[in-house]
Amino acid sequence: MPPLKRKRDYARIIIILSGVLPLLLGILFTAIDARHTVEQQQISAANTLLSQAEKMSDSAWDMITWLRRFHYRPCNQFEDELQRAGNLNAYFRAIGKLEGETVTCSSAYGTNPGTLTDMMRRAPPVTGKAWWSLSLAGTAGVPDRPAVIFVRQLADDEGFWAIIDGQYLMDFMSAIGESRGYRLSMRFDNGAPITVGEAPPPRSSLFSAQIYQAQSSRYPISVTIETPGAELMRAWRQVTFIFLPMTAILSILLMVLTANWLQRRISWRDEIRRAIHARQFSVHYQPVYNNRTQSCTGAEALLRWTLPGGDSIRPDIFISAAEAEGMIVPLTRHLLDLIAEDVQQWQVEPGFHIGINVAADHLQHPAFVDDMLKFADKIKQTPLLITLELTERSLIKDGEDVARKLDRLRADGMKVAIDDFGTGHCSLSYLQTFALDYLKIDRGFINAIESLSGETPVLDAIINLSHKLQLEVLGEGVETALQYCYLRQRGVTFIQGYYYAHPMDNDALIAWLAEHEQQPMRIEDSDDAQLHPS
């Protein structure tokens, strides 16, 4: 019977596919896991190599620091000490002194004159820095073996240099990479690569060579590790025997995970509701410093959840759960009630800002405006000014409706701030589309500040853009005097972060305001020393 035979054929195909699919998934997952395993091995090897290179660099800069004792002294007065130091210290091929680009003395070649270019067999790099390092394919004395040169140039045109023999690095690299067939390459700044190992043959398959690159956080040193496909294949075989049997219980595992996920969703909703009724939530406040008035002129309200046993649930966890469970609006209303209770006890100057984080779902809720107006009515006896802090994604959906709501609330005296600016997906045009008062710079950009004279182009661009749009700027997550002074120099009015004050509960805030509200920011001595290095 042809129709029956066709059904049997279709059934066989479905059975085969149902058996092959988990196998294919297993092969795919084991291949991914094998690559991950190899990557972890590469990361470990790269960290080890960078650590050794950093130690060698530390030795080189320590040697140059020691050489500076011979500043202003002619070479013939310390030639013996120079040779002894160059011979007795590990790693070094030669050390010496410079005048301009002239090598005036060397532990290897005495006082024979020469130039830095001749010794390096290339022109010195143009770095604009008084100190620099560079990997070399060779030097005048040893042209066929790599080296690394370290140079410190002083203001009076004198300088000192040290050359580390690249053989030390090559031996160390060989010891790490030989067992796995790595091809390792290390570069100091934009110098010549120091390379060991054979280049893997080119392959266009699932197990082609895998490349990993890493950069030192302390020095301009980069490492490249190239793993051959044969090593990936070996790692895949090891993982396969462990992973493939798990495909037999994949469907059971998915059911268990789904059941747990559903149970957790239900429990989160119920737990948040119970916590609101049990008053397990409280509000902490983080003061905001005003550079113009040199005083505290506001505070951000931060919701906290403390369980009866004293343990706390992280805000990012319960807020995300509340948004997923549709509980963010009741939770925000509870936050407003808690704030209204707390602020009745505050003794602050008129115009003191109270910053309130507004979730996107609440902002787009039909009752949002009424909720905020009711809150404003509850605190009307206080001199507080309400600031609504919105994330960028809050403005993306239903933009016209959101704009009308914000205009309505601003007409009643409230202010609007964009929180964590630069981390969302908001178009820059929104800064002009919506009526805004403040822009809060995300702490990720502020963490990029490394020195007062350094450049943080994205941060500077945000600050300049805010000034052009006549928006007040607040820097979040300021934790050091360096960050504070950098922002103050660039006209950032408001500062918020651990450097000024930690978040605190209502009682602690009242005591803190009584003592610190009118006090100007005090730069700590230890941080101040870092701002003005000798």
Short mmCIF file of C-alpha atoms in Angstrom, two decimals:
data_model
loop_
_atom_site.label_atom_id
_atom_site.label_comp_id
_atom_site.label_asym_id
_atom_site.label_seq_id
_atom_site.Cartn_x
_atom_site.Cartn_y
_atom_site.Cartn_z
CA MET A 1 0.00 0.00 0.00
CA PRO A 2 1.87 3.09 -1.20
CA PRO A 3 0.20 5.60 1.20
CA LEU A 4 0.99 3.44 4.23
CA LYS A 5 4.54 2.93 3.03
CA ARG A 6 4.95 6.71 2.67
CA LYS A 7 3.77 7.23 6.26
CA ARG A 8 6.25 4.66 7.50
CA ASP A 9 9.01 6.39 5.54
CA TYR A 10 8.03 9.75 7.02
CA ALA A 11 8.01 8.20 10.48
CA ARG A 12 11.50 6.80 9.98
CA ILE A 13 12.73 10.20 8.81
CA ILE A 14 11.22 11.91 11.88
CA ILE A 15 12.75 9.28 14.18
CA ILE A 16 16.14 9.70 12.55
CA LEU A 17 15.90 13.49 12.76
CA SER A 18 14.85 13.35 16.42
CA GLY A 19 17.93 11.22 17.10
CA VAL A 20 20.30 13.23 14.95
CA LEU A 21 19.22 16.64 16.26
CA PRO A 22 20.44 16.10 19.84
CA LEU A 23 23.65 14.63 18.42
CA LEU A 24 24.21 17.71 16.24
CA LEU A 25 23.45 19.97 19.16
CA GLY A 26 25.87 17.96 21.27
CA ILE A 27 28.60 18.33 18.68
CA LEU A 28 27.93 22.06 18.43
CA PHE A 29 27.92 22.58 22.21
CA THR A 30 31.06 20.51 22.72
CA ALA A 31 32.82 22.46 19.97
CA ILE A 32 31.82 25.73 21.67
CA ASP A 33 32.92 24.39 25.05
CA ALA A 34 36.23 23.22 23.56
CA ARG A 35 36.87 26.69 22.19
CA HIS A 36 35.98 28.15 25.58
CA THR A 37 38.40 25.75 27.28
CA VAL A 38 41.17 26.70 24.87
CA GLU A 39 40.37 30.37 25.38
CA GLN A 40 40.67 29.98 29.16
CA GLN A 41 44.02 28.30 28.63
CA GLN A 42 45.05 31.19 26.38
CA ILE A 43 43.93 33.74 28.98
CA SER A 44 45.95 31.96 31.66
CA ALA A 45 49.01 31.80 29.42
CA ALA A 46 48.63 35.45 28.40
CA ASN A 47 48.31 36.57 32.03
CA THR A 48 51.42 34.60 32.95
CA LEU A 49 53.39 36.10 30.05
CA LEU A 50 52.23 39.63 30.83
CA SER A 51 53.07 39.16 34.50
CA GLN A 52 56.62 38.08 33.61
CA ALA A 53 57.01 40.93 31.13
CA GLU A 54 55.76 43.39 33.74
CA LYS A 55 58.28 42.05 36.26
CA MET A 56 61.06 42.52 33.73
CA SER A 57 59.78 46.03 33.01
CA ASP A 58 59.72 46.78 36.74
CA SER A 59 63.37 45.66 36.93
CA ALA A 60 64.27 47.86 33.98
CA TRP A 61 62.62 50.96 35.41
CA ASP A 62 64.16 50.24 38.84
CA MET A 63 67.55 50.05 37.13
CA ILE A 64 66.94 53.38 35.39
CA THR A 65 65.94 54.89 38.73
CA TRP A 66 69.23 53.60 40.15
CA LEU A 67 71.12 55.08 37.16
CA ARG A 68 69.74 58.54 37.88
CA ARG A 69 72.24 58.83 40.74
CA PHE A 70 74.83 59.44 38.00
CA HIS A 71 73.00 62.49 36.70
CA TYR A 72 75.43 65.38 36.01
CA ARG A 73 78.43 63.04 36.40
CA PRO A 74 80.82 62.25 33.52
CA CYS A 75 81.00 58.64 32.43
CA ASN A 76 84.59 58.07 33.49
CA GLN A 77 83.58 58.61 37.12
CA PHE A 78 81.14 55.68 37.26
CA GLU A 79 82.22 53.40 34.40
CA ASP A 80 83.17 50.56 36.77
CA GLU A 81 79.89 50.78 38.69
CA LEU A 82 77.99 50.79 35.40
CA GLN A 83 79.71 47.64 34.13
CA ARG A 84 79.26 45.87 37.45
CA ALA A 85 75.55 46.68 37.59
CA GLY A 86 75.04 45.55 34.00
CA ASN A 87 76.81 42.24 34.59
CA LEU A 88 75.37 41.32 37.97
CA ASN A 89 71.69 42.06 37.33
CA ALA A 90 69.57 39.49 35.54
CA TYR A 91 67.91 40.15 32.19
CA PHE A 92 70.10 43.11 31.12
CA ARG A 93 72.11 43.15 27.92
CA ALA A 94 73.42 46.68 28.57
CA ILE A 95 72.67 49.86 30.50
CA GLY A 96 73.94 53.38 30.06
CA LYS A 97 73.53 57.11 29.76
CA LEU A 98 72.41 59.50 27.00
CA GLU A 99 72.98 63.11 26.05
CA GLY A 100 70.32 63.95 23.53
CA GLU A 101 70.46 61.01 21.13
CA THR A 102 74.15 60.32 21.79
CA VAL A 103 75.02 57.28 23.86
CA THR A 104 77.73 58.68 26.14
CA CYS A 105 78.45 55.52 28.12
CA SER A 106 77.42 51.90 28.18
CA SER A 107 78.00 48.94 30.47
CA ALA A 108 78.76 46.83 27.39
CA TYR A 109 80.73 49.21 25.19
CA GLY A 110 82.29 51.65 27.64
CA THR A 111 82.53 55.28 26.65
CA ASN A 112 82.75 54.73 22.90
CA PRO A 113 80.42 57.32 21.35
CA GLY A 114 77.44 56.21 19.36
CA THR A 115 73.83 57.16 18.79
CA LEU A 116 70.60 55.74 20.09
CA THR A 117 69.49 55.12 16.51
CA ASP A 118 72.62 53.12 15.75
CA MET A 119 72.24 51.05 18.91
CA MET A 120 68.55 50.33 18.25
CA ARG A 121 69.06 49.90 14.49
CA ARG A 122 66.02 52.08 13.97
CA ALA A 123 64.87 55.61 14.76
CA PRO A 124 63.52 56.22 18.29
CA PRO A 125 59.73 56.42 18.46
CA VAL A 126 57.99 59.78 18.71
CA THR A 127 55.89 59.39 21.86
CA GLY A 128 55.83 62.85 23.41
CA LYS A 129 56.71 61.18 26.72
CA ALA A 130 59.82 61.43 28.87
CA TRP A 131 59.85 57.66 29.28
CA TRP A 132 59.19 54.91 26.77
CA SER A 133 59.93 51.29 26.00
CA LEU A 134 60.15 49.43 22.70
CA SER A 135 60.76 45.88 21.56
CA LEU A 136 63.56 45.55 18.99
CA ALA A 137 64.43 42.91 16.39
CA GLY A 138 68.03 43.26 17.53
CA THR A 139 70.67 45.74 18.65
CA ALA A 140 73.99 46.86 17.16
CA GLY A 141 75.91 44.47 19.40
CA VAL A 142 73.55 41.51 19.03
CA PRO A 143 71.68 42.05 15.74
CA ASP A 144 70.14 38.59 15.46
CA ARG A 145 68.39 38.35 18.84
CA PRO A 146 65.40 40.43 20.01
CA ALA A 147 65.66 42.89 22.86
CA VAL A 148 63.58 45.46 24.73
CA ILE A 149 64.89 48.97 25.36
CA PHE A 150 63.70 51.27 28.17
CA VAL A 151 64.55 54.99 28.00
CA ARG A 152 64.07 57.82 30.51
CA GLN A 153 64.83 61.28 29.11
CA LEU A 154 65.30 64.18 31.53
CA ALA A 155 64.53 67.84 31.06
CA ASP A 156 68.19 68.86 30.63
CA ASP A 157 68.59 66.60 27.58
CA GLU A 158 70.35 63.90 29.58
CA GLY A 159 68.81 60.46 29.89
CA PHE A 160 69.34 56.87 30.87
CA TRP A 161 68.60 53.59 29.13
CA ALA A 162 68.50 49.88 29.78
CA ILE A 163 68.22 46.97 27.34
CA ILE A 164 66.71 43.63 28.36
CA ASP A 165 67.81 40.63 26.34
CA GLY A 166 64.83 39.16 24.52
CA GLN A 167 66.15 35.63 25.01
CA TYR A 168 64.78 35.62 28.57
CA LEU A 169 61.29 36.32 27.24
CA MET A 170 61.67 33.84 24.41
CA ASP A 171 62.72 31.06 26.78
CA PHE A 172 59.77 31.81 29.04
CA MET A 173 57.38 31.92 26.10
CA SER A 174 58.71 28.61 24.78
CA ALA A 175 58.22 26.95 28.18
CA ILE A 176 54.57 28.03 28.23
CA GLY A 177 53.61 27.39 24.62
CA GLU A 178 55.58 24.32 23.60
CA SER A 179 53.28 21.69 25.17
CA ARG A 180 50.23 23.06 23.35
CA GLY A 181 51.85 24.10 20.10
CA TYR A 182 51.20 27.81 20.66
CA ARG A 183 52.64 30.49 18.46
CA LEU A 184 53.33 33.35 20.89
CA SER A 185 54.11 36.94 20.04
CA MET A 186 54.86 39.83 22.39
CA ARG A 187 55.32 43.50 21.59
CA PHE A 188 56.35 46.46 23.69
CA ASP A 189 54.52 49.51 22.40
CA ASN A 190 54.67 49.44 18.57
CA GLY A 191 58.03 47.73 18.42
CA ALA A 192 59.13 44.58 16.67
CA PRO A 193 57.31 41.40 17.72
CA ILE A 194 59.18 38.86 19.84
CA THR A 195 57.87 35.55 18.50
CA VAL A 196 58.27 31.86 19.31
CA GLY A 197 56.53 28.83 17.84
CA GLU A 198 55.53 27.84 14.33
CA ALA A 199 52.61 29.42 12.53
CA PRO A 200 49.66 26.97 12.42
CA PRO A 201 48.71 25.83 8.90
CA PRO A 202 45.70 27.70 7.49
CA ARG A 203 42.42 25.79 7.80
CA SER A 204 38.85 26.78 7.03
CA SER A 205 36.92 24.48 9.36
CA LEU A 206 35.29 24.32 12.76
CA PHE A 207 38.72 23.73 14.25
CA SER A 208 40.76 26.41 12.56
CA ALA A 209 43.43 28.25 14.56
CA GLN A 210 42.16 30.35 17.46
CA ILE A 211 43.80 33.70 18.22
CA TYR A 212 43.72 35.54 21.55
CA GLN A 213 45.18 38.96 22.27
CA ALA A 214 45.75 40.62 25.64
CA GLN A 215 47.12 43.95 26.83
CA SER A 216 48.94 44.82 30.05
CA SER A 217 47.11 47.26 32.31
CA ARG A 218 50.43 48.70 33.57
CA TYR A 219 52.69 48.96 30.56
CA PRO A 220 52.29 49.18 26.75
CA ILE A 221 52.81 45.43 26.36
CA SER A 222 50.62 43.25 24.16
CA VAL A 223 50.56 39.48 23.77
CA THR A 224 49.10 37.41 20.91
CA ILE A 225 48.52 33.68 21.32
CA GLU A 226 47.65 31.56 18.30
CA THR A 227 46.40 28.04 19.07
CA PRO A 228 46.51 25.48 16.22
CA GLY A 229 43.42 23.57 15.17
CA ALA A 230 44.98 20.30 16.40
CA GLU A 231 44.87 21.59 19.99
CA LEU A 232 41.22 22.56 19.55
CA MET A 233 40.47 19.10 18.22
CA ARG A 234 42.16 17.49 21.25
CA ALA A 235 40.14 19.68 23.65
CA TRP A 236 36.95 18.82 21.76
CA ARG A 237 37.58 15.08 22.09
CA GLN A 238 38.04 15.44 25.85
CA VAL A 239 34.77 17.37 26.24
CA THR A 240 32.77 15.09 23.94
CA PHE A 241 32.90 12.02 26.18
CA ILE A 242 31.50 14.09 29.07
CA PHE A 243 28.92 16.23 27.31
CA LEU A 244 27.17 13.97 24.81
CA PRO A 245 25.49 11.65 27.38
CA MET A 246 23.69 14.67 28.75
CA THR A 247 21.62 14.93 25.56
CA ALA A 248 19.57 11.96 26.78
CA ILE A 249 18.18 13.99 29.68
CA LEU A 250 17.92 17.31 27.83
CA SER A 251 14.10 17.34 27.66
CA ILE A 252 13.78 16.49 31.38
CA LEU A 253 16.24 19.20 32.28
CA LEU A 254 14.31 21.77 30.21
CA MET A 255 11.06 20.84 31.97
CA VAL A 256 12.69 21.16 35.39
CA LEU A 257 14.24 24.51 34.47
CA THR A 258 10.94 25.81 33.09
CA ALA A 259 9.05 24.69 36.21
CA ASN A 260 11.64 26.37 38.43
CA TRP A 261 11.48 29.54 36.34
CA LEU A 262 7.68 29.72 36.57
CA GLN A 263 7.79 29.02 40.27
CA ARG A 264 10.31 31.80 40.79
CA ARG A 265 8.22 34.28 38.79
CA ILE A 266 5.18 33.55 40.95
CA SER A 267 7.18 33.66 44.15
CA TRP A 268 8.78 37.01 43.26
CA ARG A 269 5.40 38.61 42.70
CA ASP A 270 4.01 37.27 45.97
CA GLU A 271 7.19 38.09 47.93
CA ILE A 272 7.21 41.71 46.76
CA ARG A 273 3.54 42.11 47.62
CA ARG A 274 4.08 40.61 51.10
CA ALA A 275 7.18 42.74 51.67
CA ILE A 276 5.23 45.93 50.91
CA HIS A 277 2.55 45.04 53.44
CA ALA A 278 5.17 43.99 56.02
CA ARG A 279 7.11 47.27 55.50
CA GLN A 280 10.32 45.45 54.69
CA PHE A 281 11.26 48.16 52.22
CA SER A 282 13.02 51.33 53.34
CA VAL A 283 14.66 54.27 51.63
CA HIS A 284 18.30 55.25 51.72
CA TYR A 285 19.41 58.66 50.54
CA GLN A 286 22.68 59.64 48.87
CA PRO A 287 23.54 63.36 49.19
CA VAL A 288 24.40 65.43 46.13
CA TYR A 289 27.05 68.16 46.29
CA ASN A 290 26.67 71.49 44.47
CA ASN A 291 29.96 72.99 43.27
CA ARG A 292 28.40 76.43 42.86
CA THR A 293 27.01 76.79 46.38
CA GLN A 294 29.66 74.48 47.88
CA SER A 295 27.00 72.71 49.87
CA CYS A 296 24.62 69.76 49.74
CA THR A 297 21.57 70.75 47.71
CA GLY A 298 19.87 67.43 47.14
CA ALA A 299 19.73 63.68 47.65
CA GLU A 300 18.76 60.67 45.54
CA ALA A 301 16.21 58.25 47.02
CA LEU A 302 17.28 54.60 46.77
CA LEU A 303 14.91 51.77 47.67
CA ARG A 304 16.27 48.97 49.90
CA TRP A 305 14.74 45.61 50.84
CA THR A 306 15.72 44.08 54.18
CA LEU A 307 14.37 40.66 55.13
CA PRO A 308 13.22 39.89 58.69
CA GLY A 309 16.41 37.96 59.39
CA GLY A 310 18.55 40.98 58.54
CA ASP A 311 19.64 39.86 55.06
CA SER A 312 19.19 42.22 52.14
CA ILE A 313 18.16 41.67 48.55
CA ARG A 314 20.14 43.62 45.98
CA PRO A 315 18.15 46.42 44.29
CA ASP A 316 19.08 45.27 40.78
CA ILE A 317 17.56 41.88 41.57
CA PHE A 318 14.24 42.91 43.09
CA ILE A 319 13.70 45.87 40.74
CA SER A 320 14.27 43.66 37.68
CA ALA A 321 11.92 41.08 39.20
CA ALA A 322 9.30 43.75 39.89
CA GLU A 323 9.49 44.96 36.27
CA ALA A 324 9.18 41.40 34.94
CA GLU A 325 6.26 40.62 37.26
CA GLY A 326 4.31 43.81 36.64
CA MET A 327 4.93 44.99 40.24
CA ILE A 328 7.05 48.04 39.50
CA VAL A 329 4.13 50.50 39.69
CA PRO A 330 2.93 49.31 43.15
CA LEU A 331 6.54 49.24 44.31
CA THR A 332 7.18 52.80 43.11
CA ARG A 333 3.99 54.03 44.80
CA HIS A 334 5.22 52.42 48.02
CA LEU A 335 8.55 54.20 47.55
CA LEU A 336 6.76 57.54 47.23
CA ASP A 337 4.81 56.87 50.44
CA LEU A 338 8.02 56.03 52.32
CA ILE A 339 9.73 59.19 51.06
CA ALA A 340 6.72 61.31 52.04
CA GLU A 341 6.96 59.94 55.60
CA ASP A 342 10.72 60.51 55.86
CA VAL A 343 10.97 64.06 54.51
CA GLN A 344 8.55 65.45 57.10
CA GLN A 345 11.49 65.35 59.54
CA TRP A 346 14.02 67.09 57.30
CA GLN A 347 15.39 70.56 58.00
CA VAL A 348 16.73 71.70 54.64
CA GLU A 349 16.99 74.89 52.63
CA PRO A 350 14.28 75.72 50.07
CA GLY A 351 14.91 74.11 46.70
CA PHE A 352 16.57 71.03 48.16
CA HIS A 353 16.22 68.34 45.46
CA ILE A 354 14.84 64.90 46.13
CA GLY A 355 15.74 62.62 43.21
CA ILE A 356 13.31 59.78 42.46
CA ASN A 357 14.06 57.01 39.96
CA VAL A 358 11.12 56.42 37.63
CA ALA A 359 10.77 53.08 35.84
CA ALA A 360 9.82 53.01 32.17
CA ASP A 361 6.64 51.02 32.87
CA HIS A 362 5.49 53.52 35.49
CA LEU A 363 6.24 56.49 33.26
CA GLN A 364 4.03 54.99 30.56
CA HIS A 365 1.29 54.03 33.03
CA PRO A 366 -1.95 56.07 32.70
CA ALA A 367 -1.86 56.99 36.41
CA PHE A 368 1.75 58.20 36.45
CA VAL A 369 0.96 61.92 36.47
CA ASP A 370 -1.68 61.50 39.19
CA ASP A 371 0.74 59.43 41.28
CA MET A 372 3.38 62.16 41.15
CA LEU A 373 0.91 64.96 41.83
CA LYS A 374 -0.42 63.08 44.88
CA PHE A 375 3.13 62.66 46.11
CA ALA A 376 3.82 66.37 45.59
CA ASP A 377 0.69 67.20 47.58
CA LYS A 378 1.88 65.01 50.47
CA ILE A 379 5.17 66.90 50.77
CA LYS A 380 3.89 70.39 49.94
CA GLN A 381 4.64 71.55 53.50
CA THR A 382 8.36 70.85 52.92
CA PRO A 383 10.74 73.05 50.86
CA LEU A 384 11.68 70.14 48.63
CA LEU A 385 11.98 70.20 44.85
CA ILE A 386 11.09 66.90 43.13
CA THR A 387 13.48 65.63 40.45
CA LEU A 388 12.31 62.74 38.28
CA GLU A 389 15.25 60.60 37.19
CA LEU A 390 14.49 58.71 33.97
CA THR A 391 16.56 56.14 32.12
CA GLU A 392 17.10 56.64 28.41
CA ARG A 393 14.93 53.68 27.49
CA SER A 394 12.03 55.36 29.30
CA LEU A 395 11.83 57.90 26.47
CA ILE A 396 11.89 55.51 23.54
CA LYS A 397 8.35 54.12 23.73
CA ASP A 398 5.33 56.43 23.32
CA GLY A 399 7.57 59.47 23.06
CA GLU A 400 4.82 62.05 22.46
CA ASP A 401 2.75 60.82 25.41
CA VAL A 402 5.81 60.83 27.66
CA ALA A 403 6.68 64.37 26.56
CA ARG A 404 3.18 65.59 27.48
CA LYS A 405 3.42 63.98 30.90
CA LEU A 406 6.79 65.52 31.60
CA ASP A 407 5.62 68.95 30.46
CA ARG A 408 2.63 68.65 32.78
CA LEU A 409 4.80 67.79 35.79
CA ARG A 410 7.40 70.44 34.97
CA ALA A 411 4.61 72.99 34.89
CA ASP A 412 3.94 72.02 38.52
CA GLY A 413 7.55 72.72 39.49
CA MET A 414 9.15 69.32 39.08
CA LYS A 415 12.50 68.80 37.37
CA VAL A 416 13.48 66.06 34.94
CA ALA A 417 16.86 64.32 34.73
CA ILE A 418 18.24 61.66 32.39
CA ASP A 419 19.89 58.99 34.55
CA ASP A 420 22.94 56.90 33.52
CA PHE A 421 23.30 58.87 30.32
CA GLY A 422 25.25 57.14 27.58
CA THR A 423 24.46 53.55 28.55
CA GLY A 424 21.09 53.17 26.84
CA HIS A 425 19.87 53.25 23.26
CA CYS A 426 18.41 56.75 23.17
CA SER A 427 19.01 58.97 20.17
CA LEU A 428 20.79 62.23 20.91
CA SER A 429 17.86 64.01 19.36
CA TYR A 430 15.83 63.09 22.44
CA LEU A 431 17.87 65.62 24.41
CA GLN A 432 16.18 68.32 22.36
CA THR A 433 12.83 66.60 21.91
CA PHE A 434 12.07 66.26 25.62
CA ALA A 435 11.99 69.04 28.19
CA LEU A 436 14.92 68.15 30.46
CA ASP A 437 16.76 69.90 33.27
CA TYR A 438 19.60 67.63 34.30
CA LEU A 439 21.85 65.03 32.75
CA LYS A 440 23.44 62.42 35.00
CA ILE A 441 26.66 60.97 33.62
CA ASP A 442 27.00 57.24 34.18
CA ARG A 443 29.77 56.13 36.53
CA GLY A 444 31.32 54.02 33.76
CA PHE A 445 32.53 57.18 32.00
CA ILE A 446 33.77 58.72 35.26
CA ASN A 447 35.75 55.58 36.09
CA ALA A 448 37.74 56.24 32.90
CA ILE A 449 39.34 59.33 34.47
CA GLU A 450 42.99 58.50 35.14
CA SER A 451 44.63 61.92 35.47
CA LEU A 452 43.75 65.61 35.40
CA SER A 453 45.75 66.08 32.22
CA GLY A 454 44.45 62.89 30.58
CA GLU A 455 41.75 62.66 27.96
CA THR A 456 38.39 60.97 28.23
CA PRO A 457 36.86 62.01 24.91
CA VAL A 458 33.43 60.49 25.44
CA LEU A 459 33.05 62.02 28.90
CA ASP A 460 34.26 65.42 27.68
CA ALA A 461 31.88 65.24 24.73
CA ILE A 462 28.93 64.51 27.02
CA ILE A 463 29.82 67.43 29.30
CA ASN A 464 30.26 69.84 26.38
CA LEU A 465 27.00 68.67 24.82
CA SER A 466 25.16 69.24 28.09
CA HIS A 467 26.55 72.76 28.39
CA LYS A 468 25.52 73.59 24.82
CA LEU A 469 22.01 72.32 25.52
CA GLN A 470 21.97 74.33 28.76
CA LEU A 471 21.47 71.21 30.88
CA GLU A 472 22.86 70.96 34.38
CA VAL A 473 25.32 68.08 34.71
CA LEU A 474 25.65 65.59 37.57
CA GLY A 475 28.54 63.14 37.85
CA GLU A 476 27.53 59.80 39.39
CA GLY A 477 29.79 57.34 41.18
CA VAL A 478 32.56 59.83 42.03
CA GLU A 479 34.91 57.92 44.32
CA THR A 480 38.24 59.79 44.24
CA ALA A 481 39.56 63.32 44.55
CA LEU A 482 41.02 62.94 41.05
CA GLN A 483 37.59 62.29 39.55
CA TYR A 484 36.05 65.14 41.53
CA CYS A 485 38.69 67.70 40.49
CA TYR A 486 38.48 66.57 36.85
CA LEU A 487 34.71 67.10 36.77
CA ARG A 488 34.89 70.40 38.65
CA GLN A 489 37.47 71.78 36.20
CA ARG A 490 35.09 70.97 33.34
CA GLY A 491 32.15 72.78 34.85
CA VAL A 492 30.19 69.83 36.24
CA THR A 493 27.90 71.38 38.85
CA PHE A 494 26.65 68.39 40.83
CA ILE A 495 28.68 65.55 42.32
CA GLN A 496 27.29 62.30 43.71
CA GLY A 497 29.26 59.31 44.93
CA TYR A 498 31.13 57.66 47.77
CA TYR A 499 33.79 60.38 47.73
CA TYR A 500 31.23 62.84 49.04
CA ALA A 501 28.79 60.63 50.93
CA HIS A 502 27.51 57.06 50.99
CA PRO A 503 23.78 56.24 50.84
CA MET A 504 22.28 56.29 54.34
CA ASP A 505 18.96 55.69 56.03
CA ASN A 506 16.68 58.54 57.05
CA ASP A 507 17.96 58.95 60.64
CA ALA A 508 21.57 58.92 59.49
CA LEU A 509 20.80 61.45 56.75
CA ILE A 510 19.18 63.87 59.20
CA ALA A 511 22.27 63.72 61.43
CA TRP A 512 24.58 64.02 58.41
CA LEU A 513 22.76 67.08 57.03
CA ALA A 514 22.92 68.82 60.39
CA GLU A 515 26.71 68.51 60.33
CA HIS A 516 27.68 68.60 56.66
CA GLU A 517 24.93 70.27 54.61
CA GLN A 518 26.61 73.70 54.47
CA GLN A 519 30.20 72.44 54.48
CA PRO A 520 32.24 72.65 51.26
CA MET A 521 33.80 69.54 49.78
CA ARG A 522 37.06 68.63 51.49
CA ILE A 523 39.72 67.02 49.32
CA GLU A 524 41.48 64.30 51.28
CA ASP A 525 45.23 64.77 51.77
CA SER A 526 46.11 61.35 50.34
CA ASP A 527 44.15 61.98 47.16
CA ASP A 528 45.43 65.54 46.91
CA ALA A 529 48.95 64.22 46.84
CA GLN A 530 48.05 62.10 43.85
CA LEU A 531 46.72 65.15 42.03
CA HIS A 532 50.02 67.00 42.33
CA PRO A 533 52.76 64.37 41.88
CA SER A 534 56.34 65.43 42.38
#
